[in-house]
Amino acid sequence: MIELEHKSEFLEVSYDSANSWIVNKWTANTRYLTIDQYKQETLALLKVFVDHQPLAGILSLTQDFHFVVDPEMQEWMTKIFEGYLPSKSAIVVASEFVSKLSIEQTVQDMDVIVRYFDNEPEAKEWLLDKTKVS
């Protein structure tokens, strides 16, 4: 069962209890996102991790993510998510290079296996495959 946990003009976060994963989808409105708003959205996402402690992973849909996460914010995110991330993270990447790069830099120091995909079905398939963690 998929339950919507958070919805704003920038981000939707759902918990899929059947698969024990979190799905977050950033909207195109992220091009207007401020640093303070980004922090608020990130804290809302963290709350879902704390509340549900997903076992299978996270599916992050960032195709429409346009906010550039600077190095200071990347470090902050690594700290606040420490201990809450599942072992796998599938990220459907943004087509815009700078946003994609900032997403990759943000998760590079997190203790999680990350794979990048250009479509949601492949990302879900990888998350469901318990044997392929690399």
mmCIF file of C-alpha atoms in Angstrom:
data_model
loop_
_atom_site.group_PDB
_atom_site.id
_atom_site.type_symbol
_atom_site.label_atom_id
_atom_site.label_comp_id
_atom_site.label_asym_id
_atom_site.label_seq_id
_atom_site.Cartn_x
_atom_site.Cartn_y
_atom_site.Cartn_z
ATOM 1 C CA MET A 1 0.000 0.000 0.000
ATOM 2 C CA ILE A 2 1.355 3.419 -0.962
ATOM 3 C CA GLU A 3 0.665 6.247 1.448
ATOM 4 C CA LEU A 4 1.323 9.904 0.654
ATOM 5 C CA GLU A 5 3.326 11.294 3.578
ATOM 6 C CA HIS A 6 4.207 14.799 2.372
ATOM 7 C CA LYS A 7 3.146 16.970 -0.531
ATOM 8 C CA SER A 8 4.160 20.507 -1.409
ATOM 9 C CA GLU A 9 4.701 22.499 -4.559
ATOM 10 C CA PHE A 10 8.280 21.137 -4.638
ATOM 11 C CA LEU A 11 8.185 17.576 -3.343
ATOM 12 C CA GLU A 12 5.946 14.551 -2.893
ATOM 13 C CA VAL A 13 7.027 11.808 -0.497
ATOM 14 C CA SER A 14 5.252 8.465 -0.230
ATOM 15 C CA TYR A 15 5.877 5.279 1.715
ATOM 16 C CA ASP A 16 5.269 1.982 -0.066
ATOM 17 C CA SER A 17 4.668 -0.502 2.756
ATOM 18 C CA ALA A 18 4.372 -3.485 0.380
ATOM 19 C CA ASN A 19 7.953 -2.943 -0.803
ATOM 20 C CA SER A 20 9.273 -1.152 2.316
ATOM 21 C CA TRP A 21 10.673 1.781 0.387
ATOM 22 C CA ILE A 22 10.236 5.514 0.207
ATOM 23 C CA VAL A 23 9.450 7.284 -3.048
ATOM 24 C CA ASN A 24 10.264 10.953 -3.335
ATOM 25 C CA LYS A 25 9.438 12.980 -6.418
ATOM 26 C CA TRP A 26 10.720 16.501 -6.943
ATOM 27 C CA THR A 27 8.664 18.843 -9.118
ATOM 28 C CA ALA A 28 9.708 21.342 -11.763
ATOM 29 C CA ASN A 29 8.924 24.094 -9.237
ATOM 30 C CA THR A 30 12.315 23.345 -7.678
ATOM 31 C CA ARG A 31 13.720 25.926 -10.081
ATOM 32 C CA TYR A 32 12.175 28.517 -7.695
ATOM 33 C CA LEU A 33 13.251 26.810 -4.490
ATOM 34 C CA THR A 34 15.185 28.815 -1.891
ATOM 35 C CA ILE A 35 17.784 27.319 0.441
ATOM 36 C CA ASP A 36 15.404 27.603 3.413
ATOM 37 C CA GLN A 37 12.618 25.908 1.466
ATOM 38 C CA TYR A 38 14.995 23.159 0.380
ATOM 39 C CA LYS A 39 15.925 22.564 4.015
ATOM 40 C CA GLN A 40 12.244 22.362 4.979
ATOM 41 C CA GLU A 41 11.556 19.855 2.205
ATOM 42 C CA THR A 42 14.596 17.796 3.170
ATOM 43 C CA LEU A 43 13.474 17.712 6.813
ATOM 44 C CA ALA A 44 10.017 16.553 5.684
ATOM 45 C CA LEU A 45 11.705 13.746 3.728
ATOM 46 C CA LEU A 46 13.841 12.849 6.747
ATOM 47 C CA LYS A 47 10.709 12.593 8.909
ATOM 48 C CA VAL A 48 9.346 9.896 6.601
ATOM 49 C CA PHE A 49 12.616 7.966 6.975
ATOM 50 C CA VAL A 50 12.453 8.283 10.751
ATOM 51 C CA ASP A 51 8.779 7.282 10.881
ATOM 52 C CA HIS A 52 9.015 4.254 8.566
ATOM 53 C CA GLN A 53 12.641 3.080 8.493
ATOM 54 C CA PRO A 54 12.402 1.557 4.996
ATOM 55 C CA LEU A 55 14.257 -1.708 4.504
ATOM 56 C CA ALA A 56 14.330 -2.064 0.717
ATOM 57 C CA GLY A 57 15.517 1.397 -0.226
ATOM 58 C CA ILE A 58 14.536 4.717 -1.636
ATOM 59 C CA LEU A 59 13.316 5.580 -5.096
ATOM 60 C CA SER A 60 14.209 9.178 -5.800
ATOM 61 C CA LEU A 61 12.568 10.683 -8.874
ATOM 62 C CA THR A 62 14.662 13.711 -9.746
ATOM 63 C CA GLN A 63 13.910 14.141 -13.443
ATOM 64 C CA ASP A 64 12.368 17.559 -12.730
ATOM 65 C CA PHE A 65 14.812 18.593 -10.000
ATOM 66 C CA HIS A 66 16.329 21.979 -10.896
ATOM 67 C CA PHE A 67 17.745 23.188 -7.585
ATOM 68 C CA VAL A 68 21.535 23.171 -7.305
ATOM 69 C CA VAL A 69 22.649 21.741 -3.957
ATOM 70 C CA ASP A 70 25.820 23.533 -2.918
ATOM 71 C CA PRO A 71 28.651 21.715 -1.061
ATOM 72 C CA GLU A 72 27.641 23.128 2.338
ATOM 73 C CA MET A 73 24.082 21.842 1.881
ATOM 74 C CA GLN A 74 25.403 18.474 0.661
ATOM 75 C CA GLU A 75 27.395 18.118 3.873
ATOM 76 C CA TRP A 76 24.364 19.076 5.981
ATOM 77 C CA MET A 77 22.256 16.433 4.228
ATOM 78 C CA THR A 78 24.869 13.733 4.790
ATOM 79 C CA LYS A 79 24.847 14.522 8.512
ATOM 80 C CA ILE A 80 21.091 14.617 9.038
ATOM 81 C CA PHE A 81 20.416 11.399 7.096
ATOM 82 C CA GLU A 82 23.204 9.480 8.838
ATOM 83 C CA GLY A 83 21.759 6.318 10.359
ATOM 84 C CA TYR A 84 18.402 6.621 8.585
ATOM 85 C CA LEU A 85 19.184 5.549 5.029
ATOM 86 C CA PRO A 86 18.457 2.029 3.814
ATOM 87 C CA SER A 87 21.235 0.154 2.040
ATOM 88 C CA LYS A 88 20.039 0.924 -1.517
ATOM 89 C CA SER A 89 19.049 4.081 -3.309
ATOM 90 C CA ALA A 90 17.768 4.224 -6.886
ATOM 91 C CA ILE A 91 17.820 7.681 -8.405
ATOM 92 C CA VAL A 92 16.090 8.522 -11.648
ATOM 93 C CA VAL A 93 18.262 11.443 -12.662
ATOM 94 C CA ALA A 94 17.560 14.916 -13.855
ATOM 95 C CA SER A 95 18.427 15.638 -17.445
ATOM 96 C CA GLU A 96 19.877 19.030 -16.527
ATOM 97 C CA PHE A 97 23.606 18.512 -15.936
ATOM 98 C CA VAL A 98 24.265 20.864 -12.999
ATOM 99 C CA SER A 99 21.314 19.564 -10.985
ATOM 100 C CA LYS A 100 22.309 15.977 -11.756
ATOM 101 C CA LEU A 101 25.872 16.636 -10.662
ATOM 102 C CA SER A 102 24.746 18.223 -7.376
ATOM 103 C CA ILE A 103 22.539 15.179 -6.666
ATOM 104 C CA GLU A 104 25.452 12.822 -7.341
ATOM 105 C CA GLN A 105 27.772 14.874 -5.136
ATOM 106 C CA THR A 106 25.201 14.945 -2.342
ATOM 107 C CA VAL A 107 24.887 11.156 -2.077
ATOM 108 C CA GLN A 108 28.529 10.254 -2.738
ATOM 109 C CA ASP A 109 29.467 10.485 0.966
ATOM 110 C CA MET A 110 26.357 8.744 2.277
ATOM 111 C CA ASP A 111 26.621 5.154 3.449
ATOM 112 C CA VAL A 112 24.308 3.736 0.782
ATOM 113 C CA ILE A 113 24.653 1.877 -2.503
ATOM 114 C CA VAL A 114 23.445 4.234 -5.214
ATOM 115 C CA ARG A 115 22.528 3.491 -8.811
ATOM 116 C CA TYR A 116 21.376 6.067 -11.329
ATOM 117 C CA PHE A 117 18.668 5.350 -13.883
ATOM 118 C CA ASP A 118 17.025 7.200 -16.712
ATOM 119 C CA ASN A 119 13.626 5.618 -16.061
ATOM 120 C CA GLU A 120 11.459 4.610 -13.127
ATOM 121 C CA PRO A 121 10.694 0.961 -14.083
ATOM 122 C CA GLU A 122 14.394 0.008 -14.181
ATOM 123 C CA ALA A 123 15.001 1.770 -10.877
ATOM 124 C CA LYS A 124 12.137 -0.135 -9.221
ATOM 125 C CA GLU A 125 13.343 -3.427 -10.661
ATOM 126 C CA TRP A 126 16.818 -2.856 -9.231
ATOM 127 C CA LEU A 127 15.423 -1.977 -5.793
ATOM 128 C CA LEU A 128 13.321 -5.138 -5.767
ATOM 129 C CA ASP A 129 16.269 -7.366 -6.726
ATOM 130 C CA LYS A 130 17.676 -8.276 -3.315
ATOM 131 C CA THR A 131 20.683 -10.084 -4.819
ATOM 132 C CA LYS A 132 22.059 -7.202 -6.885
ATOM 133 C CA VAL A 133 23.443 -4.595 -4.513
ATOM 134 C CA SER A 134 26.283 -3.320 -6.655
#
